[in-house]
Amino acid sequence: MSTPSLRTRLAARGLDGTTLLVLPGLAVMLGLFIYPFVYGLADSVMPKEGPWYANYVAFFSDPFQYRTIASTLWLALPVTIVNLAFAVPIAFRVRLMSRQRLLTTILVLPITLGTVFVADGLLTFLGPQGWFNRVLVLIGLLDAPVKLTNNYWGVFASLVITGFPFAFLLTLSYVTGIDPAIEQAAATLGANARQRFTKVFLPLLVPGLAVTFCLAFVQAFAVFPSAVLLGAPAGPTRVISIAAYQAAFEQYDHSLGTAIAMIMGAVELIVVLAVLGARSMFYRGPTGGTKG
Amino acid sequence: MIRDQGLVSKIWRYAVWAVAGLFILNLVGVIAAVVVNSFATRWLGTWLPIGLTTKWYFSAWKEFQLSSVVFVTFQIVFTVVLISGVLGVTAAYALARRDFPGKRLVVLLFLLPLLIPPLTYGIPLATVLYQLGLGGSFWGVVLINLVPSLPFVVLVMIPFIEQIDPRIEAAARVFGAGTGSLFLRILLPLLLPGMLAALLLVLVRTIAMFELTFLIAGPTSQTLVVSLYYAVFASGVRAGQSIDAMAVIYMVTTLFWLILALQFVNPSQIVARAKQQPAS
């Protein structure tokens, strides 16, 4: 018996002509994603002057720079929690609707229009003479218009307008993935609405909610255009992406810029890993009611 | 479905709908504010503008040189769609059909750009592109936009290709189809709906992609959304109505493709892979 040819042996391990089709796409990702990332990491430890860690020292010793981490988290974490807290009950209601299409189409609008358009609209809408303030004054909730643009709340509002639909649509796809028979079984056994939610749905939803939280957090954490246009980019809404952009493209110090970009990625990764780590403490298993 | 009839759950139900309605009302208000302002002659301190006019559209079109910006936008977007479509579908085909050592690593590589904030990889990539002399150029913008759009096509197409029965291809081979005619007459027609959906979604996302394009775009390679950012950033230089007219033009170009895309996909697919399967 002769040994099979190299071609046959490779094919048995899943390597043949079809597998090679992955190469062009892989090459693009290696060239445009991995290489710049490694380059950036190396670039960040080759500062204009000083020892290799000079950029990181420069960032963490200047309050104007290191406070951007806190101000970014101070925006991104509350916004993500608020968006998710509203998304879950509304998704539970919408799940019962037969015609969800119109609602989901309306909600997908701000996501596709993007943060720049929303920021432009909010500048008019939330302005001192905008409809939002006028309505609140008209119904007597306010005596005088409040300032909602060019500060923290402007950026907060823009992150809710684009972030809530995102969190909602993701949550909805997880909620509708749970077999309704499970809820019916719980109701048959005498569980009321609150018990059905806390004892049945919530444990099933935790993995999905953790992923939704991470994806929504990544979006909010990367806030950039609305923090400049709607916020106070020199003050409380000087987020870390503004710091990275300014270092790289306004002070032309790409070494410091990439260092801040790496810090930004690391902070985000810590939060994401913390959330996913907490998830593993909960139930993991099928959400379908049928076998298999 | 189970519906509770108690008073508390009724109040809860109304409260949830009220919050959802309030959100949609504000969302419509934000978009309407832009549209109304773009048609306003003067709008200061009143509920609605004093008069209506279309002159801002003409002045915005001239001031912001929109004919060239729109042209460049579509050139960039279609190039990105074409490249990410060709490379993405072939890569997805290999990943869906073959199990090879290191496949998980490759899939992870395609997942990462969607999990990392665009500026984190955008700034090093823009630095590299500037050093290659591509800063501010058409190809620089195209290359930086490939990083999120290629993985997006791959991840949308993998499950779509997986659900096409490989025995169809085997049957075509048995009847004597070569690789060329197998691809043209068997695979392409089967893949077309999925490709159309994936590519339209990439189109919509690339038109709206601000952060990455902003890092690299020069005066001749600006897309609409970047021009809009600069206009809003420098507001006060030009009439607000003119900026809003540009925003409406941007909105119309995005919505045109969005509505086209929604003929093929579920809205929730724009944020996530469709996970909805009717429970059996």
XYZ file of C-alpha atoms in Angstrom:
572
model
C 0.000 0.000 0.000
C 1.535 3.281 -1.054
C 1.250 6.360 1.149
C -1.329 8.871 -0.120
C 0.006 11.853 -1.985
C 0.641 15.151 -0.237
C -2.407 16.629 -1.954
C -4.675 13.896 -0.567
C -3.218 14.192 2.912
C -3.715 17.962 2.918
C -7.269 17.601 1.629
C -8.025 15.205 4.484
C -7.084 17.994 6.919
C -9.337 20.451 5.078
C -6.683 22.124 2.971
C -7.409 22.185 -0.754
C -8.123 24.650 -3.525
C -11.299 25.920 -1.866
C -9.474 26.667 1.374
C -7.077 28.894 -0.521
C -9.994 31.231 -1.281
C -9.658 32.584 2.238
C -6.172 33.901 1.484
C -6.928 37.208 -0.314
C -9.292 38.341 2.423
C -6.884 37.140 5.083
C -4.025 39.029 3.433
C -6.031 42.264 3.468
C -6.835 41.848 7.157
C -3.214 41.058 8.003
C -2.003 44.063 6.038
C -4.612 46.599 7.112
C -5.418 45.456 10.621
C -2.720 43.288 12.228
C 0.314 45.001 10.728
C -0.785 48.557 11.657
C -1.710 47.326 15.117
C 1.734 45.832 15.703
C 3.296 48.876 14.060
C 1.279 51.142 16.351
C 2.288 49.175 19.421
C 5.937 49.484 18.413
C 5.472 53.131 17.462
C 3.978 53.928 20.860
C 7.117 52.712 22.652
C 9.374 54.762 20.380
C 8.604 58.275 21.609
C 10.032 61.436 20.107
C 12.338 61.674 23.094
C 12.946 59.889 26.371
C 12.833 56.213 27.348
C 10.490 53.692 25.691
C 7.679 54.266 28.196
C 7.820 58.071 27.896
C 4.472 58.326 26.058
C 2.666 56.314 28.690
C 4.264 58.354 31.471
C 3.297 61.535 29.629
C -0.310 60.362 29.453
C -0.653 59.170 33.026
C 1.137 62.141 34.620
C -0.872 64.886 32.904
C -4.318 65.328 34.485
C -5.601 66.919 31.258
C -4.833 63.593 29.563
C -5.509 60.881 32.129
C -8.807 62.413 33.193
C -10.135 61.630 29.717
C -10.398 57.977 30.803
C -12.719 58.910 33.659
C -14.773 61.317 31.560
C -15.199 58.703 28.821
C -16.284 56.047 31.302
C -18.513 58.582 33.062
C -20.353 59.005 29.754
C -20.211 55.484 28.341
C -21.148 53.408 31.401
C -24.304 55.336 32.468
C -25.479 55.618 28.860
C -25.031 51.890 28.260
C -26.830 50.996 31.491
C -29.711 53.403 30.736
C -30.039 52.122 27.172
C -30.087 48.513 28.280
C -32.464 49.198 31.170
C -34.994 50.694 28.759
C -34.324 48.190 25.992
C -35.227 45.085 28.015
C -38.811 45.964 29.111
C -39.632 47.507 25.740
C -38.278 44.468 23.900
C -40.486 42.297 26.107
C -43.545 44.306 25.028
C -42.591 44.469 21.361
C -42.048 40.698 21.351
C -45.828 40.324 21.689
C -46.513 42.626 18.734
C -47.380 40.977 15.464
C -46.210 43.832 13.227
C -42.781 44.862 14.470
C -41.452 45.914 11.110
C -42.556 49.575 11.185
C -41.146 50.084 14.674
C -37.812 48.433 13.906
C -37.544 50.453 10.686
C -38.030 53.726 12.572
C -35.494 52.670 15.188
C -32.880 51.731 12.636
C -32.939 55.307 11.248
C -30.623 56.957 13.805
C -28.141 54.077 13.545
C -27.849 54.417 9.784
C -27.883 58.222 9.794
C -24.955 58.218 12.197
C -23.721 60.389 15.020
C -22.821 63.429 12.910
C -26.356 63.856 11.588
C -27.882 63.219 15.014
C -25.519 65.769 16.570
C -26.552 68.356 13.973
C -30.231 67.661 14.629
C -29.851 67.727 18.400
C -28.110 71.129 18.249
C -31.376 72.573 16.922
C -33.760 70.283 18.794
C -32.234 70.652 22.265
C -31.154 74.274 21.829
C -32.534 77.024 24.069
C -35.226 77.773 21.467
C -35.611 74.198 20.307
C -38.769 72.131 20.451
C -37.615 70.111 23.463
C -37.224 73.140 25.736
C -40.315 74.841 24.326
C -42.521 71.826 25.080
C -41.185 71.499 28.624
C -41.806 75.212 29.259
C -45.272 74.983 27.674
C -46.443 72.126 29.889
C -44.982 73.885 32.907
C -42.174 71.479 33.785
C -39.630 74.254 33.381
C -39.764 77.974 34.072
C -37.010 78.828 31.643
C -35.177 76.804 28.974
C -32.263 74.737 30.303
C -28.917 74.457 28.581
C -28.683 71.002 27.026
C -26.104 71.496 24.287
C -22.359 72.031 24.490
C -22.202 70.143 27.767
C -22.385 66.627 29.213
C -26.117 66.228 28.598
C -25.890 66.982 24.895
C -23.454 64.113 24.378
C -25.533 61.921 26.690
C -28.649 62.610 24.600
C -26.871 61.827 21.341
C -25.582 58.541 22.749
C -29.101 57.620 23.849
C -30.598 58.491 20.451
C -28.135 56.297 18.553
C -27.389 53.759 21.299
C -30.860 52.862 22.509
C -32.092 51.544 19.132
C -28.887 49.528 18.830
C -29.310 47.968 22.281
C -33.031 47.458 21.664
C -32.669 45.667 18.324
C -30.005 43.352 19.726
C -32.061 42.620 22.841
C -35.148 42.005 20.726
C -33.340 39.403 18.648
C -32.296 37.606 21.855
C -35.738 37.876 23.466
C -37.530 36.504 20.420
C -35.053 33.608 20.380
C -36.518 32.268 23.635
C -39.157 29.641 23.091
C -42.574 30.989 24.232
C -43.435 27.461 25.420
C -41.014 27.986 28.310
C -43.021 30.960 29.503
C -46.277 29.062 29.095
C -44.878 26.190 31.143
C -43.881 28.613 33.906
C -47.336 30.212 33.842
C -49.009 26.822 34.013
C -46.984 26.050 37.118
C -48.355 29.228 38.681
C -45.550 31.767 38.203
C -46.796 35.353 37.971
C -45.374 37.926 35.572
C -42.645 39.082 37.923
C -41.555 35.535 38.749
C -41.615 34.541 35.096
C -39.280 37.415 34.322
C -36.829 37.056 37.214
C -36.813 33.252 37.493
C -37.228 32.180 33.872
C -36.421 34.871 31.341
C -33.624 36.723 33.052
C -31.343 33.705 33.565
C -31.886 32.721 29.938
C -31.193 36.254 28.760
C -28.035 36.984 30.773
C -25.570 35.727 28.130
C -27.303 37.745 25.413
C -27.543 40.821 27.607
C -23.840 40.577 28.419
C -22.982 40.575 24.704
C -25.415 43.436 24.079
C -23.863 45.387 26.937
C -20.389 44.892 25.490
C -21.335 45.914 21.946
C -23.336 48.932 23.161
C -20.486 49.902 25.474
C -17.928 49.693 22.656
C -20.056 52.124 20.639
C -20.544 54.561 23.497
C -16.907 54.342 24.547
C -15.744 55.262 21.037
C -17.845 58.469 21.098
C -16.080 61.091 19.020
C -18.019 63.408 16.670
C -20.884 64.128 19.045
C -18.487 64.800 21.931
C -16.905 67.523 19.807
C -20.070 68.964 18.232
C -22.553 68.638 21.104
C -20.264 68.606 24.100
C -17.580 70.726 25.664
C -14.523 69.210 23.964
C -12.106 71.196 26.108
C -13.897 70.444 29.373
C -16.111 67.709 30.791
C -16.648 65.837 27.527
C -13.024 65.723 26.464
C -13.175 61.989 25.863
C -10.186 59.774 25.225
C -10.789 59.593 21.470
C -10.458 63.395 21.304
C -7.161 63.151 23.216
C -5.865 60.492 20.813
C -6.977 62.428 17.741
C -5.465 65.692 18.950
C -2.130 64.083 19.787
C -1.861 62.295 16.446
C -3.285 64.834 14.007
C -3.127 68.248 15.686
C 0.222 67.979 17.505
C 1.552 65.617 14.803
C 2.935 63.271 17.471
C 1.783 59.945 16.035
C 3.805 58.095 18.644
C 1.795 59.649 21.501
C -1.407 59.346 19.454
C -1.035 55.607 18.989
C -0.068 55.236 22.646
C -3.371 56.875 23.665
C -5.217 54.735 21.120
C -3.682 51.620 22.699
C -4.658 52.805 26.200
C -8.170 53.362 24.865
C -8.317 49.814 23.513
C -6.932 48.409 26.777
C -9.482 50.229 28.989
C -12.308 49.063 26.776
C -10.989 45.512 26.810
C -10.868 45.508 30.632
C -14.537 46.496 30.869
C -15.582 43.981 28.203
C -13.637 41.152 29.861
C -15.091 42.049 33.263
C -18.624 41.852 31.872
C -17.999 38.610 30.002
C -16.264 37.165 33.065
C -19.286 37.980 35.206
C -21.479 36.310 32.598
C -19.780 32.953 33.038
C -21.118 32.849 36.600
C -24.667 32.535 35.254
C -26.612 29.763 33.568
C -25.466 28.754 30.107
C -27.580 26.478 28.062
C -30.201 26.161 25.366
C -32.969 28.744 25.115
C -35.072 26.612 22.813
C -37.697 24.334 24.278
C -37.285 21.480 21.846
C -34.685 18.754 21.969
C -31.382 19.148 20.217
C -49.019 34.488 24.560
C -49.898 35.193 28.126
C -51.421 38.519 29.071
C -51.953 39.477 32.671
C -55.101 41.418 33.434
C -54.195 42.934 36.833
C -54.106 46.685 37.402
C -50.375 46.776 38.157
C -49.441 45.009 34.968
C -51.779 47.320 33.050
C -50.038 50.389 34.487
C -46.668 48.793 33.758
C -47.753 48.106 30.191
C -48.838 51.694 29.637
C -45.643 53.010 31.230
C -43.465 50.919 28.918
C -45.387 52.038 25.834
C -45.240 55.661 27.026
C -41.443 55.524 27.301
C -41.153 53.926 23.870
C -43.514 56.525 22.400
C -41.593 59.359 24.034
C -38.354 58.101 22.535
C -39.829 57.884 19.049
C -41.369 61.342 19.449
C -37.963 62.809 20.303
C -36.310 60.911 17.467
C -38.856 62.219 14.970
C -38.392 65.685 16.499
C -34.633 65.592 15.928
C -34.999 64.594 12.283
C -37.913 66.999 11.698
C -35.934 69.881 13.233
C -33.239 69.412 10.586
C -35.733 69.139 7.723
C -37.850 72.121 8.837
C -34.814 74.302 9.413
C -33.445 73.517 5.958
C -36.598 75.038 4.410
C -36.819 78.028 6.785
C -36.350 81.624 5.722
C -35.888 82.685 9.348
C -36.413 80.570 12.456
C -35.626 82.291 15.717
C -37.614 81.964 18.918
C -40.824 80.616 17.372
C -42.421 77.204 17.088
C -42.165 77.146 13.313
C -40.224 79.246 10.833
C -41.691 82.498 9.517
C -41.564 81.454 5.890
C -40.493 78.569 3.721
C -37.964 78.571 0.915
C -35.844 76.133 -1.059
C -32.988 78.578 -1.678
C -30.735 76.978 0.981
C -30.462 73.830 -1.086
C -29.054 75.794 -4.008
C -26.668 77.760 -1.825
C -25.539 74.637 0.088
C -24.982 72.748 -3.169
C -22.704 75.579 -4.373
C -21.010 76.556 -1.079
C -20.040 73.044 -0.053
C -19.255 71.937 -3.645
C -21.662 69.088 -3.127
C -21.703 67.865 -6.716
C -18.074 66.828 -6.418
C -18.464 65.622 -2.819
C -21.432 63.411 -3.726
C -19.547 62.075 -6.746
C -16.462 61.265 -4.657
C -18.631 59.694 -1.946
C -20.203 57.280 -4.388
C -16.879 56.492 -6.040
C -15.381 55.608 -2.651
C -18.398 53.712 -1.394
C -18.829 51.608 -4.519
C -15.127 50.764 -4.635
C -15.284 49.650 -0.990
C -18.410 47.589 -1.682
C -16.866 45.948 -4.731
C -13.570 45.007 -3.077
C -15.072 43.863 0.212
C -17.734 41.952 -1.734
C -15.291 39.985 -3.883
C -12.793 39.269 -1.098
C -15.452 38.793 1.569
C -17.601 36.312 -0.327
C -14.629 34.159 -1.391
C -13.218 34.120 2.144
C -16.653 33.346 3.579
C -17.054 30.493 1.095
C -13.805 28.893 2.227
C -14.680 29.376 5.897
C -18.174 27.954 5.465
C -17.167 24.902 3.428
C -13.868 23.750 4.892
C -12.586 22.897 8.357
C -8.890 23.572 8.455
C -6.319 24.008 11.213
C -6.309 27.592 12.473
C -9.839 28.322 11.267
C -10.912 29.639 14.660
C -8.007 32.075 14.610
C -9.027 33.331 11.161
C -12.645 33.802 12.277
C -11.396 35.680 15.358
C -9.338 37.924 13.093
C -12.488 38.799 11.157
C -14.400 39.424 14.394
C -11.889 41.722 16.087
C -12.378 44.912 14.008
C -16.061 44.880 14.935
C -15.238 44.758 18.663
C -12.451 47.323 18.846
C -13.274 51.051 18.696
C -12.495 52.379 15.194
C -10.082 55.009 16.480
C -7.928 52.405 18.257
C -6.966 50.717 14.992
C -7.717 53.767 12.850
C -4.956 55.973 14.245
C -2.088 53.462 13.720
C -3.483 52.514 10.306
C -3.801 56.159 9.285
C -0.216 56.737 10.424
C 0.966 53.846 8.239
C -1.075 55.106 5.281
C 0.303 58.634 5.661
C 3.845 57.256 5.649
C 3.042 55.340 2.470
C 1.953 58.622 0.916
C -1.709 57.612 0.791
C -2.878 60.247 3.270
C -5.670 62.384 1.846
C -5.958 60.212 -1.246
C -8.848 58.260 -2.691
C -7.174 54.881 -2.090
C -6.283 55.791 1.485
C -9.968 56.323 2.264
C -10.909 53.103 0.473
C -8.295 51.031 2.312
C -9.204 52.324 5.772
C -12.885 51.633 5.086
C -12.128 48.028 4.108
C -11.136 47.182 7.691
C -14.673 47.169 9.115
C -16.554 46.309 5.893
C -14.639 43.187 4.784
C -15.220 41.340 8.098
C -18.841 42.464 8.012
C -19.380 40.800 4.614
C -17.581 37.649 5.800
C -19.650 37.347 8.966
C -22.955 37.945 7.150
C -22.112 35.520 4.359
C -20.784 32.539 6.396
C -24.179 31.443 7.771
C -25.793 32.209 4.428
C -23.379 29.935 2.551
C -23.609 27.242 5.230
C -27.321 26.829 4.597
C -26.771 26.097 0.873
C -26.610 22.319 0.508
C -23.118 21.272 -0.709
C -24.741 18.308 -2.477
C -26.092 20.758 -5.069
C -22.514 21.578 -6.038
C -21.572 17.894 -6.010
C -24.527 17.132 -8.287
C -23.428 19.843 -10.717
C -19.941 18.328 -10.763
C -21.410 14.896 -11.495
C -23.260 16.331 -14.489
C -19.983 17.676 -15.812
C -19.934 21.331 -14.766
C -16.459 22.858 -14.667
C -15.373 25.280 -11.970
C -16.347 28.249 -14.115
C -19.860 27.166 -14.979
C -20.359 25.755 -11.468
C -19.686 29.213 -10.113
C -21.634 31.174 -12.737
C -24.699 28.961 -13.108
C -25.042 27.256 -9.718
C -23.368 29.226 -6.937
C -23.902 32.803 -8.082
C -27.705 32.551 -8.428
C -27.910 30.851 -5.029
C -25.608 33.391 -3.374
C -27.157 36.458 -4.961
C -29.835 37.269 -2.338
C -27.337 37.013 0.519
C -24.701 38.993 -1.364
C -27.170 41.714 -2.247
C -28.172 42.043 1.410
C -24.604 42.052 2.685
C -23.383 44.536 0.092
C -26.288 46.940 0.590
C -25.628 46.899 4.319
C -21.945 47.626 3.698
C -23.003 50.455 1.377
C -25.203 52.059 4.040
C -22.550 51.614 6.720
C -19.769 53.040 4.558
C -21.766 56.145 3.632
C -22.293 56.782 7.341
C -18.767 55.768 8.447
C -17.343 58.941 9.925
C -14.430 58.209 12.270
C -12.182 56.272 9.892
C -12.818 58.395 6.802
C -12.262 61.528 8.867
C -8.760 60.392 9.891
C -7.468 60.053 6.357
C -9.675 62.142 4.049
C -8.108 65.104 2.308
C -9.845 67.999 0.563
C -10.453 65.965 -2.607
C -11.380 62.701 -0.920
C -14.002 63.866 1.565
C -17.215 61.940 1.813
C -20.545 63.624 2.540
C -20.540 62.793 6.227
C -17.062 64.268 6.726
C -18.051 67.457 4.884
C -21.132 67.624 7.085
C -18.959 67.305 10.189
C -16.698 70.140 9.080
C -19.736 72.300 8.272
C -21.332 71.705 11.693
C -17.948 72.142 13.382
C -17.521 75.560 11.774
C -21.177 76.522 12.221
C -21.534 80.239 12.581
C -19.435 80.739 9.469
C -22.403 79.796 7.296
C -26.159 79.989 7.757
C -27.523 77.143 9.878
C -30.182 76.481 7.266
C -27.500 75.885 4.658
C -25.814 73.276 6.877
C -29.144 71.610 7.537
C -29.900 71.552 3.809
C -26.662 69.619 3.383
C -27.691 67.318 6.240
C -30.976 66.630 4.442
C -29.105 65.829 1.224
C -26.934 63.425 3.223
C -30.039 61.922 4.837
C -31.738 61.385 1.460
C -28.705 59.605 -0.022
C -28.481 57.329 3.041
C -32.212 56.636 3.206
C -32.405 55.751 -0.481
C -29.992 52.867 0.034
C -31.465 51.979 3.417
C -34.938 51.570 1.918
C -33.460 49.489 -0.887
C -31.600 47.342 1.675
C -34.736 46.853 3.747
C -36.347 45.098 0.786
C -33.893 42.260 1.374
C -33.085 42.290 5.075
C -34.736 42.570 8.421
C -33.945 45.903 10.150
C -32.350 44.133 13.109
C -29.817 42.570 10.729
C -28.252 45.998 10.422
C -26.984 45.749 13.983
C -26.610 41.993 14.304
C -26.696 38.792 12.424
C -30.280 37.642 12.233
C -30.784 35.202 15.056
C -34.535 35.089 14.763
C -35.795 31.684 13.942
C -39.419 30.935 14.615
C -39.604 28.594 17.559
C -40.931 25.284 16.400
